[in-house]
Each structure stands twice: as C-alpha cells, then as structure tokens.
CSV table of N, CA, C and O in Angstrom, one decimal:
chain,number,residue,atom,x,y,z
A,1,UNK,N,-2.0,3.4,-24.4
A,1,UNK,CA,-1.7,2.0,-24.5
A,1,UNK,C,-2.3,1.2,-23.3
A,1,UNK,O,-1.9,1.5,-22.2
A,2,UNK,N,-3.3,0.3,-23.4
A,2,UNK,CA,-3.7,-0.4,-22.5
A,2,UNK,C,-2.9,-1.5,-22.4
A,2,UNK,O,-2.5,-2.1,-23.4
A,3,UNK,N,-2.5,-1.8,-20.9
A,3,UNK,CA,-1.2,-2.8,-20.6
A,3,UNK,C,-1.8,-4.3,-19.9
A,3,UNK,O,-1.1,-5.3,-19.8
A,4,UNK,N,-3.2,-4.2,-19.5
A,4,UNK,CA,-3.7,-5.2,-18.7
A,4,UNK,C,-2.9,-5.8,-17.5
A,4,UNK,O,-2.6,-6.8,-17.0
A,5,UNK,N,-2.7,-4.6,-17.3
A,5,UNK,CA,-1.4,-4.9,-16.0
A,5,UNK,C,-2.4,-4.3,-14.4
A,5,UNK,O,-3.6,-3.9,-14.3
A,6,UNK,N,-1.6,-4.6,-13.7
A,6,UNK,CA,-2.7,-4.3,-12.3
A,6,UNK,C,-1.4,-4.4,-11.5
A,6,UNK,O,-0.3,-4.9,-11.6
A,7,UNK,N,-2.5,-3.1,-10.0
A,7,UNK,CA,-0.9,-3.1,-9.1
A,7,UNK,C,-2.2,-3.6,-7.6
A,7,UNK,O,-3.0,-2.7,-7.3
A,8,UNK,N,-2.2,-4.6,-7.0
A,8,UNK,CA,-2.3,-5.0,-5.8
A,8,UNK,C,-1.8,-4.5,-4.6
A,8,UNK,O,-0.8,-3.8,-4.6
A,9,UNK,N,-2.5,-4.7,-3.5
A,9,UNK,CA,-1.8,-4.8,-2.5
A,9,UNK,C,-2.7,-5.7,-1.3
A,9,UNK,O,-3.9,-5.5,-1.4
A,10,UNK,N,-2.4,-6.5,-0.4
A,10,UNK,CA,-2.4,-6.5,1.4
A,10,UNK,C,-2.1,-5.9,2.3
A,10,UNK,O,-1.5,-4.8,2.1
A,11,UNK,N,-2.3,-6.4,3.7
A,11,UNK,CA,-1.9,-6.0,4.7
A,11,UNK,C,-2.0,-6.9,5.9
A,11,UNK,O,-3.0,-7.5,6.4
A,12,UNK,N,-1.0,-7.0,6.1
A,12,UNK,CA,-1.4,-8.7,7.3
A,12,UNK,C,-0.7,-8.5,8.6
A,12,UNK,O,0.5,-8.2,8.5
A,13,UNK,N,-1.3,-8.5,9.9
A,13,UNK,CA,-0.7,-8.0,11.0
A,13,UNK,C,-0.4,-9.0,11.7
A,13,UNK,O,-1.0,-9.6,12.6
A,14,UNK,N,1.0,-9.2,11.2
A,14,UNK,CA,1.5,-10.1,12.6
A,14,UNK,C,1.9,-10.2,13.5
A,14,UNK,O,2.5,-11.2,13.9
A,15,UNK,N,1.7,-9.4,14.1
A,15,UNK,CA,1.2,-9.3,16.0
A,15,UNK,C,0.3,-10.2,16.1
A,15,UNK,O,0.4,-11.3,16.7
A,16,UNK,N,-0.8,-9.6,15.5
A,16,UNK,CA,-2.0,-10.2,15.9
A,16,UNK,C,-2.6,-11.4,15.3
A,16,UNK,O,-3.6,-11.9,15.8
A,17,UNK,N,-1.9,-11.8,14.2
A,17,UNK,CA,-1.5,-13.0,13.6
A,17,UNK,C,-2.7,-13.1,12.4
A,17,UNK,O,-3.1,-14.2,12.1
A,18,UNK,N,-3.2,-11.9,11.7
A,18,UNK,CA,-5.0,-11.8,10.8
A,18,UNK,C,-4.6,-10.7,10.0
A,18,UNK,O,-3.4,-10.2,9.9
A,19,UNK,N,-5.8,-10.4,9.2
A,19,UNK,CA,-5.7,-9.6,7.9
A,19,UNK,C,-5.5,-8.6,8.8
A,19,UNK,O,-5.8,-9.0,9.9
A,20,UNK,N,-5.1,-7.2,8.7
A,20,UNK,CA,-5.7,-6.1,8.6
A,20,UNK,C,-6.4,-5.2,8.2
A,20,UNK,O,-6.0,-4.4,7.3
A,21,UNK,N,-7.9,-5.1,8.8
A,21,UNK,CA,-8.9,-5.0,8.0
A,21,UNK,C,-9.2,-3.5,8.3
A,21,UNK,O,-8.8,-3.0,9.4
A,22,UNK,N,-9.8,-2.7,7.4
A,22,UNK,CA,-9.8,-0.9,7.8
A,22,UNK,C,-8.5,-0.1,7.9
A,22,UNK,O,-8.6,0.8,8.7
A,23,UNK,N,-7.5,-0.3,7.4
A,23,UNK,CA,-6.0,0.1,6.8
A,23,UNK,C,-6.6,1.0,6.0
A,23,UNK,O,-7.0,0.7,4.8
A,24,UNK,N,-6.8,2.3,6.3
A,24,UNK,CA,-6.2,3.3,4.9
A,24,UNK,C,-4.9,2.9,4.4
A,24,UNK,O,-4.0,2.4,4.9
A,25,UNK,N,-5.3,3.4,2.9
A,25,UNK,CA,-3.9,3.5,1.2
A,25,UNK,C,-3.9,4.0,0.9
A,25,UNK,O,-5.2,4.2,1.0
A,26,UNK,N,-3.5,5.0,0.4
A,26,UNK,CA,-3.5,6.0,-0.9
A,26,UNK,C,-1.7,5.2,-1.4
A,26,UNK,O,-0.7,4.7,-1.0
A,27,UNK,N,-2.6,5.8,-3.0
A,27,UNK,CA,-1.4,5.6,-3.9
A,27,UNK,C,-1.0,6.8,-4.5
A,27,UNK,O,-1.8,7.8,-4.5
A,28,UNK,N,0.1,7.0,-5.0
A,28,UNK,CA,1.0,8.4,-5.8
A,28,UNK,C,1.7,8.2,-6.4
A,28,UNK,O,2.8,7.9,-5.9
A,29,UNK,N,1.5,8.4,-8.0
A,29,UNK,CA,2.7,8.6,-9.0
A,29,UNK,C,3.7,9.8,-8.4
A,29,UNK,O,3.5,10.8,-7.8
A,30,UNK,N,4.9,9.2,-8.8
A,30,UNK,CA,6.0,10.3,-8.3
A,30,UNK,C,6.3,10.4,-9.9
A,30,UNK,O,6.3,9.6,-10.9
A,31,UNK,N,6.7,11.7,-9.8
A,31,UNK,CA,7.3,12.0,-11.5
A,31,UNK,C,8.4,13.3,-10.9
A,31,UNK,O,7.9,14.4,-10.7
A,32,UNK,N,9.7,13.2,-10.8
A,32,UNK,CA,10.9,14.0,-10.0
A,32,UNK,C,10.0,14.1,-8.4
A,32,UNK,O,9.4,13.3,-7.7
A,33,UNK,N,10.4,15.8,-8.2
A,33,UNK,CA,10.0,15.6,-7.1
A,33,UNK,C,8.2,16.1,-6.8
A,33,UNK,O,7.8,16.6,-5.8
A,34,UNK,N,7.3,15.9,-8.0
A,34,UNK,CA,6.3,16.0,-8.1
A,34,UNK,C,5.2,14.9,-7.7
A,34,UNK,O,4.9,14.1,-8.6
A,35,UNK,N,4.5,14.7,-6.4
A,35,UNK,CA,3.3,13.4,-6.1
A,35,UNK,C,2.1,13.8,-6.4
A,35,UNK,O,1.5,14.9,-6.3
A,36,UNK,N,1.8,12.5,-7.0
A,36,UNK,CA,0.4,13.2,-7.4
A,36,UNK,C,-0.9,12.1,-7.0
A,36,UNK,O,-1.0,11.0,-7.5
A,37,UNK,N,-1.5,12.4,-6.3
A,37,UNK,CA,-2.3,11.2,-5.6
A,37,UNK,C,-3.6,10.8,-6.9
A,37,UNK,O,-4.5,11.4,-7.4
A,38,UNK,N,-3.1,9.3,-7.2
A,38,UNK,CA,-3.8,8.7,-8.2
A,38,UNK,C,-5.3,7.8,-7.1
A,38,UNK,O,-6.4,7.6,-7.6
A,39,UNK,N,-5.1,7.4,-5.9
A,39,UNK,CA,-6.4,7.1,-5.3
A,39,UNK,C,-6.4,6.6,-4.3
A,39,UNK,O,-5.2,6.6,-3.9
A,40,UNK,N,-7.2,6.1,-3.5
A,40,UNK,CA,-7.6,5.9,-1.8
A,40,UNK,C,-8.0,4.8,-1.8
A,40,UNK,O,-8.5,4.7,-2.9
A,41,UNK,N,-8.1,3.5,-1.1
A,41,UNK,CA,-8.2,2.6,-0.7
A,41,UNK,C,-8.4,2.5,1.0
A,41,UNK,O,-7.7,3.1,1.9
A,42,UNK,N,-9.6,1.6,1.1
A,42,UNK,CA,-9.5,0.9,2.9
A,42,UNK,C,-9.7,-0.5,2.8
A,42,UNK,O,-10.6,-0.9,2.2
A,43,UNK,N,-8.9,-1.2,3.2
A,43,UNK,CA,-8.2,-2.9,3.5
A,43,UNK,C,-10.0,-3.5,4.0
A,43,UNK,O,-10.7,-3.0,5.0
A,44,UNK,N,-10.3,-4.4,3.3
A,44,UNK,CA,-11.5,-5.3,4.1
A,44,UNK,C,-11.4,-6.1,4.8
A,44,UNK,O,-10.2,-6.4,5.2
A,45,UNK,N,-12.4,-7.1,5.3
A,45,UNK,CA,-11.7,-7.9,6.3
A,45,UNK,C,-10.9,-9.2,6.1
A,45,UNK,O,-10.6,-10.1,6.9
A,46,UNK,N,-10.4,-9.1,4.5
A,46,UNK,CA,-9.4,-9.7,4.1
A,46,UNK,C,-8.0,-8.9,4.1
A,46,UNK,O,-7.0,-9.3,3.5
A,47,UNK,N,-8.0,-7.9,4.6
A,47,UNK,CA,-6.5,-7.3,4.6
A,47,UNK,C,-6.2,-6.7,3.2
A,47,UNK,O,-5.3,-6.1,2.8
A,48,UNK,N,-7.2,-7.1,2.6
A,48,UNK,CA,-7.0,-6.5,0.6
A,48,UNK,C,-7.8,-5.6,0.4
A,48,UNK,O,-8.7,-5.3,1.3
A,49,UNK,N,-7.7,-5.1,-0.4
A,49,UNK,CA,-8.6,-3.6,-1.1
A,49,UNK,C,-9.7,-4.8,-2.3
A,49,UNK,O,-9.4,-5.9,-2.8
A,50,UNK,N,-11.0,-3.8,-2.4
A,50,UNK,CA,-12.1,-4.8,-2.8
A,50,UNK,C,-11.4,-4.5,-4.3
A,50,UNK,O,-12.0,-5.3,-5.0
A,51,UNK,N,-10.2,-3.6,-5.1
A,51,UNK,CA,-10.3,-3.7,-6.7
A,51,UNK,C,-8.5,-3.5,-6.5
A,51,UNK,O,-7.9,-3.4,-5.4
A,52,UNK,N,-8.0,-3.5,-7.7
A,52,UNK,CA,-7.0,-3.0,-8.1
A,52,UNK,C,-6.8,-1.6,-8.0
A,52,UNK,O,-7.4,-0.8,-8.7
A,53,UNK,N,-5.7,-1.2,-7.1
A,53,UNK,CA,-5.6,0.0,-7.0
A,53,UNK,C,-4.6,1.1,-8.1
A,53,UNK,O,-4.1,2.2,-8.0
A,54,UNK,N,-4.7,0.1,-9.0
A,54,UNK,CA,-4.2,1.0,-10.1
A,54,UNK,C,-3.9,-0.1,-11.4
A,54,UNK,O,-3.0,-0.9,-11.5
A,55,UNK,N,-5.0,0.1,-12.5
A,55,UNK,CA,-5.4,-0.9,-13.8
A,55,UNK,C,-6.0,-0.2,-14.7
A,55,UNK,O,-6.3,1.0,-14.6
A,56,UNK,N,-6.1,-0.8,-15.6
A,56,UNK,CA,-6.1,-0.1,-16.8
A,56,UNK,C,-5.5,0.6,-17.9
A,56,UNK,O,-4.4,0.2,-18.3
A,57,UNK,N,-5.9,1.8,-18.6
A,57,UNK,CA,-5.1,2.5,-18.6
A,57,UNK,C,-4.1,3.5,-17.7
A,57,UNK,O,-3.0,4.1,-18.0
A,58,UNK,N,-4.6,3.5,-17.0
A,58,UNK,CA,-3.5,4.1,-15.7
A,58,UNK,C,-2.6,3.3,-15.5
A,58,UNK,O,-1.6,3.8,-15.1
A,59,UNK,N,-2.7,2.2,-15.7
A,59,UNK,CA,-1.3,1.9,-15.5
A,59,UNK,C,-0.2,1.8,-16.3
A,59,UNK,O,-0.3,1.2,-17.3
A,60,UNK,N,0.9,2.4,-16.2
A,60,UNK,CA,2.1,2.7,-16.8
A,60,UNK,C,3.4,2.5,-16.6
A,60,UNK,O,3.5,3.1,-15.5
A,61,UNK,N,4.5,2.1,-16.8
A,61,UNK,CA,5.3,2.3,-16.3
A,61,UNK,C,5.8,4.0,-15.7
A,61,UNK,O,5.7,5.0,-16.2
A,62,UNK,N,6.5,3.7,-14.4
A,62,UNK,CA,7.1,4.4,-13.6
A,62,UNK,C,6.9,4.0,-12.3
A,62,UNK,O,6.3,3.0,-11.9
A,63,UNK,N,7.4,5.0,-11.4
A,63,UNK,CA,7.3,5.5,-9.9
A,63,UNK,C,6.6,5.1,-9.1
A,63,UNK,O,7.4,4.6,-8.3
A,64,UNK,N,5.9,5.0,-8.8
A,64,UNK,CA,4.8,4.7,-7.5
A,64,UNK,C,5.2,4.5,-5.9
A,64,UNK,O,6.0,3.8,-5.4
A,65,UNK,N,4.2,5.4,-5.0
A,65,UNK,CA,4.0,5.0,-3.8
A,65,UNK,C,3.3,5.2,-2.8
A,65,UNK,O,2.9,6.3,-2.4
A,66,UNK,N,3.0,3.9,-2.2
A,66,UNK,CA,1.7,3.2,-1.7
A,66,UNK,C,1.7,4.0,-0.1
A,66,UNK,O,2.6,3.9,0.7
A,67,UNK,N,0.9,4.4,0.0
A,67,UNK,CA,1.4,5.0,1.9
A,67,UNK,C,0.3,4.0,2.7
A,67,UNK,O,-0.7,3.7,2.1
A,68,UNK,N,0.5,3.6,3.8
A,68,UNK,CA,-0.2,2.8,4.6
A,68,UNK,C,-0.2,3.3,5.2
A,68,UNK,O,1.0,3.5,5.6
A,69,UNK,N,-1.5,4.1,6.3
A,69,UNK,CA,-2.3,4.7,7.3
A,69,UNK,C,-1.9,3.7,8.7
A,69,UNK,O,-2.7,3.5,9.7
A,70,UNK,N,-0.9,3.4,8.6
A,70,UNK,CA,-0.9,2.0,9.8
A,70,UNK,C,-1.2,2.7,11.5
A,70,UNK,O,-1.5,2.0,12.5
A,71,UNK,N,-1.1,4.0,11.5
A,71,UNK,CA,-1.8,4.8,13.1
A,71,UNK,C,-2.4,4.3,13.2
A,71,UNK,O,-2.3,3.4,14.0
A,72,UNK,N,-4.1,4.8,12.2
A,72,UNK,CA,-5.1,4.8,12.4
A,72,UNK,C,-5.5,3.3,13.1
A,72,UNK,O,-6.1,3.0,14.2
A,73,UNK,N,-4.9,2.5,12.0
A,73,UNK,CA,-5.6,0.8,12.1
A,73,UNK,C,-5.1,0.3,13.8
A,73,UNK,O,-5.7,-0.4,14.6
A,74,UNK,N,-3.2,1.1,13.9
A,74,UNK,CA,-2.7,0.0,15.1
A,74,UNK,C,-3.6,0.5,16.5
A,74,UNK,O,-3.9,-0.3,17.3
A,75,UNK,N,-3.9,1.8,16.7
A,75,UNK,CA,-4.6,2.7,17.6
A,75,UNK,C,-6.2,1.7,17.8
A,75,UNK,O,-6.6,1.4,19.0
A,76,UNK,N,-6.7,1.3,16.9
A,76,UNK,CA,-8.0,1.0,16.4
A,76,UNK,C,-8.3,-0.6,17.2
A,76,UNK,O,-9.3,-1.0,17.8
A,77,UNK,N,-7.1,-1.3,16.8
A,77,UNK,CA,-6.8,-2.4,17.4
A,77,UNK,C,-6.1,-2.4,18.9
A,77,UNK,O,-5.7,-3.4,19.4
A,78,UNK,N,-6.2,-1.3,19.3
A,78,UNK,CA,-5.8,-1.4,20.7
A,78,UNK,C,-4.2,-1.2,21.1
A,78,UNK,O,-3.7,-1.7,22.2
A,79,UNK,N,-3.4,-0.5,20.2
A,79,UNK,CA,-1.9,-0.4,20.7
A,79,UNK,C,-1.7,0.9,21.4
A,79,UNK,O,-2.8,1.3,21.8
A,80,UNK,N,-0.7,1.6,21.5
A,80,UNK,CA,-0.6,3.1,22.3
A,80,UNK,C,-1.1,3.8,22.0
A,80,UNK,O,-1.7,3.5,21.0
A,81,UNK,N,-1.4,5.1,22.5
A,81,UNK,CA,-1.7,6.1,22.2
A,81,UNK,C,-1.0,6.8,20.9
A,81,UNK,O,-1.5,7.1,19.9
A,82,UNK,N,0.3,6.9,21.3
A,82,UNK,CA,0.8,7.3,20.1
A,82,UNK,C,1.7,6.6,19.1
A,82,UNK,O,2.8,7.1,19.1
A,83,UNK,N,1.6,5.3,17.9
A,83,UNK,CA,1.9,4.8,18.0
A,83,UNK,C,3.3,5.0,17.0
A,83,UNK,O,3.6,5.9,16.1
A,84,UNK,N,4.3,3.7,17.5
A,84,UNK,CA,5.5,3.8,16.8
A,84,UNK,C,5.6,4.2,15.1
A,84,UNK,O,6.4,5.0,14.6
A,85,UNK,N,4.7,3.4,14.2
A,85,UNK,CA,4.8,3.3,13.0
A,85,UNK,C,3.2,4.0,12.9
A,85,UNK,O,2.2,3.6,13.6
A,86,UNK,N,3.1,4.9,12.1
A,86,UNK,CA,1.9,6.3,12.0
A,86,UNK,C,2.2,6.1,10.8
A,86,UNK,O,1.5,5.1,10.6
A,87,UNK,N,2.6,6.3,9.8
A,87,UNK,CA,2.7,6.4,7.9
A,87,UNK,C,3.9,5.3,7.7
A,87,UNK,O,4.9,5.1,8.4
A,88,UNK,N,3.6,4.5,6.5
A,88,UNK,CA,4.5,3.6,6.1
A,88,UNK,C,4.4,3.9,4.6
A,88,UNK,O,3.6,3.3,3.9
A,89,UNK,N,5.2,4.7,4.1
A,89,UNK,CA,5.0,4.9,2.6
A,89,UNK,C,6.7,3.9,2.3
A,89,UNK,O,7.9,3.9,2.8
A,90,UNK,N,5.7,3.1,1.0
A,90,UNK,CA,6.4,2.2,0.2
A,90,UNK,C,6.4,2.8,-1.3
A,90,UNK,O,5.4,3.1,-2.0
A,91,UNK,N,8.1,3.0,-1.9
A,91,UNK,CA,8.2,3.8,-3.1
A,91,UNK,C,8.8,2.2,-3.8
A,91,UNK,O,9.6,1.4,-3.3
A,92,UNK,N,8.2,2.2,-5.2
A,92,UNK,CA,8.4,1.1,-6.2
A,92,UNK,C,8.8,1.7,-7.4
A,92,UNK,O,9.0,2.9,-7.6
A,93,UNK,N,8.8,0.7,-8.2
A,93,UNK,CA,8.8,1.1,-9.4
A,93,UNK,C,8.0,0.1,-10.3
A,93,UNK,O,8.1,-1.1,-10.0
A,94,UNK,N,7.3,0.4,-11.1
A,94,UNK,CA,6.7,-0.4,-12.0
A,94,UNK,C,7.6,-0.4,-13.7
A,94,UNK,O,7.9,0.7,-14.1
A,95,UNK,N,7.8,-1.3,-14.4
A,95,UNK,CA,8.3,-1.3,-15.9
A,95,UNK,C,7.8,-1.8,-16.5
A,95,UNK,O,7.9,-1.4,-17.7
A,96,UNK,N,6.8,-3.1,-16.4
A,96,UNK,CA,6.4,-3.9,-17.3
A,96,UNK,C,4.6,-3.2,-17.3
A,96,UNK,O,4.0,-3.2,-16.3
A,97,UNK,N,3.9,-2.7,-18.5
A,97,UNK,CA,2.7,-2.3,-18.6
A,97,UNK,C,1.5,-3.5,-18.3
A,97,UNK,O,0.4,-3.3,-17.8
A,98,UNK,N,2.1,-4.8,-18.7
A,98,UNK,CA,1.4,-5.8,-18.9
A,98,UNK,C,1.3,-6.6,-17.3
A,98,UNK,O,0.5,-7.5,-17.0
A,99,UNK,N,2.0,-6.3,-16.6
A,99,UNK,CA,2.4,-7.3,-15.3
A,99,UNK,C,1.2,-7.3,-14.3
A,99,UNK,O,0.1,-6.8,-14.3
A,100,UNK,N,1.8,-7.8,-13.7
A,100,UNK,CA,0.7,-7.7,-12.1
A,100,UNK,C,2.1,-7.6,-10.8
A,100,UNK,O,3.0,-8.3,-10.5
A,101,UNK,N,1.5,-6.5,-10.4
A,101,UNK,CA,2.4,-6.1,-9.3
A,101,UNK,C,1.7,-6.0,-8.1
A,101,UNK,O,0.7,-5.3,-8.0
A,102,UNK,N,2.2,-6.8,-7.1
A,102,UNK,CA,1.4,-7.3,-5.8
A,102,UNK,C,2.5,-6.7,-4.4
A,102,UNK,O,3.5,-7.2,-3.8
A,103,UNK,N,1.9,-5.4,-4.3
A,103,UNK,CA,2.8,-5.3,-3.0
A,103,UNK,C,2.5,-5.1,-1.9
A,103,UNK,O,2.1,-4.0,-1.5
A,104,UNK,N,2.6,-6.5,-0.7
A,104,UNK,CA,2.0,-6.6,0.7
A,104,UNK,C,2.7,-5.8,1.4
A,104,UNK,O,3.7,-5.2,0.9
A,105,UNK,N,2.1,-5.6,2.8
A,105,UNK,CA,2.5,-4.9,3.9
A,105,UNK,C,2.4,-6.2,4.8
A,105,UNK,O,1.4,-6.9,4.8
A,106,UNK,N,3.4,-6.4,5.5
A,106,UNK,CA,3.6,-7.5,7.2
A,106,UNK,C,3.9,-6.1,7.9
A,106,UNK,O,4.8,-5.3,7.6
A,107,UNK,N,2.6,-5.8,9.0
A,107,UNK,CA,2.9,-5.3,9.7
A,107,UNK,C,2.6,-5.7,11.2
A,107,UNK,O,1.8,-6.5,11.6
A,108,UNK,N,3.5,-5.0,11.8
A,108,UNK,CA,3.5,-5.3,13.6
A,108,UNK,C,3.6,-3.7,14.4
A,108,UNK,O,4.0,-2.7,13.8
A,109,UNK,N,3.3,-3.6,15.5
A,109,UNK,CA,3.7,-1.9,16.2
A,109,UNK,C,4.6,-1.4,16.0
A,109,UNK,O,4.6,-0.2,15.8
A,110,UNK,N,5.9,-2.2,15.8
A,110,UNK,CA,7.3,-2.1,15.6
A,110,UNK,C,8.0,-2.1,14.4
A,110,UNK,O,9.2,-1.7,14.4
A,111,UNK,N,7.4,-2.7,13.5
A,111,UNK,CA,8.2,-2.9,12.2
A,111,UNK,C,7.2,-3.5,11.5
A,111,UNK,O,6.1,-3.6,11.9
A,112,UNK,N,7.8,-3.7,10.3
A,112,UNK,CA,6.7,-3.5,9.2
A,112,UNK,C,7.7,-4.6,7.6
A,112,UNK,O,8.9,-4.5,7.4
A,113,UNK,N,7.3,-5.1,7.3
A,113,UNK,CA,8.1,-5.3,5.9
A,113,UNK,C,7.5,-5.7,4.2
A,113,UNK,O,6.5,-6.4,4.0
A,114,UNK,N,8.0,-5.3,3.6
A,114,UNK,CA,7.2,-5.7,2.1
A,114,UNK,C,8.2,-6.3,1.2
A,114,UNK,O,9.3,-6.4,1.6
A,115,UNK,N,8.0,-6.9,-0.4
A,115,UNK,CA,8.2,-7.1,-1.0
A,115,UNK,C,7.8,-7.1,-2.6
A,115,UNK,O,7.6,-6.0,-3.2
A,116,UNK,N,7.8,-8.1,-3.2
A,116,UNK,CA,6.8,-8.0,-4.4
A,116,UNK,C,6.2,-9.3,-4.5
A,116,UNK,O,6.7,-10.4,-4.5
A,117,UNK,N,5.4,-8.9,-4.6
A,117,UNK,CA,5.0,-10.6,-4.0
A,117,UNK,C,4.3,-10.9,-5.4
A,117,UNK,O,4.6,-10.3,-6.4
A,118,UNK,N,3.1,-12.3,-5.4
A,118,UNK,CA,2.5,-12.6,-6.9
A,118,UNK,C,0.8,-12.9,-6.6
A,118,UNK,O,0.0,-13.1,-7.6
C-alpha cells in the first residue's frame, strides 16, 4: 500500500543559534526487540537531510527511531573533547500511512529537545 506519507527531520543548534549542518541520522524500524536500520542521512547546511528519510512505500505504520550522531557534529564545532550528549536516539511512532511526520532536534552540549513538528 502506497501511503504518500513522508517522515522528515532537522537539526538546529541552539547554542550556536544556526542549522546544524554535517549531523549524522540513521533511522530504525523497531519491531519487539528487533532494529533494523532502514537508512543514513547527513544534515546540510540547512540542518535538514537533502530527501525524506523514510517515503514511499516504506512507509508504514509502526515504531521508528531516529539516532542523532550529535558527538561527531558538537566535537566538529569546537565543544569538549568528550562531549556530554554523543547519541540522541529519538523512538516514535508513526500510525497514519498517509501523513507527514516532521521530527526536529534543538540541540545544545547539554540538552537537546524534539517534538512533532509540521
């Protein structure tokens, strides 16, 4: 069943008050306690990934979750050596086949927050 649904994402660093651009993603259907990595994404210098990281027929309802590489990027930009937030995986759920699911990252060294955005 094709749903014409699409799942988005950002990444916006507000520390530094700009996109976050060069952010590894990977995405993972979770099905129990089984992940299964559906694809890889790197944030441009819009803080977004250049496609939909999950459309088409691939998209379905269930599970999903988004991990954000946020080390690599906060390191990259000049924060600690080792930094506070290293992996930020975000677990959703998707139900509607047809929808558009938009989920940002606000992140900072320290904390981080998401939602569902549009």
């Amino acid at each position: 069943m094709t749903g014409g649904g699409r799942l988005t994402t950002h990444v916006l660093d507000t520390a530094r008050g700009c996109p976050a651009a060069g952010l590894r993603i990977e995405l993972f259907r979770i099905e129990g306690e089984h992940r299964t990595r559906l694809t890889e994404a790197v944030t441009n210098g819009d803080g977004r990934t250049d496609s939909p990281m999950l459309s088409g027929d691939a998209f379905v309802p269930g599970t999903y979750e988004l991990v954000f590489h946020a080390g690599g990027y906060l390191r990259a930009a000049g924060s600690e050596e080792v930094p506070f937030l290293d992996v930020v995986p975000v677990q959703f759920g998707i139900s509607e086949a047809g929808a558009h699911y938009h989920v940002p990252l606000l992140l900072s060294p320290y904390g981080y927050s998401t939602y569902r955005g549009s």
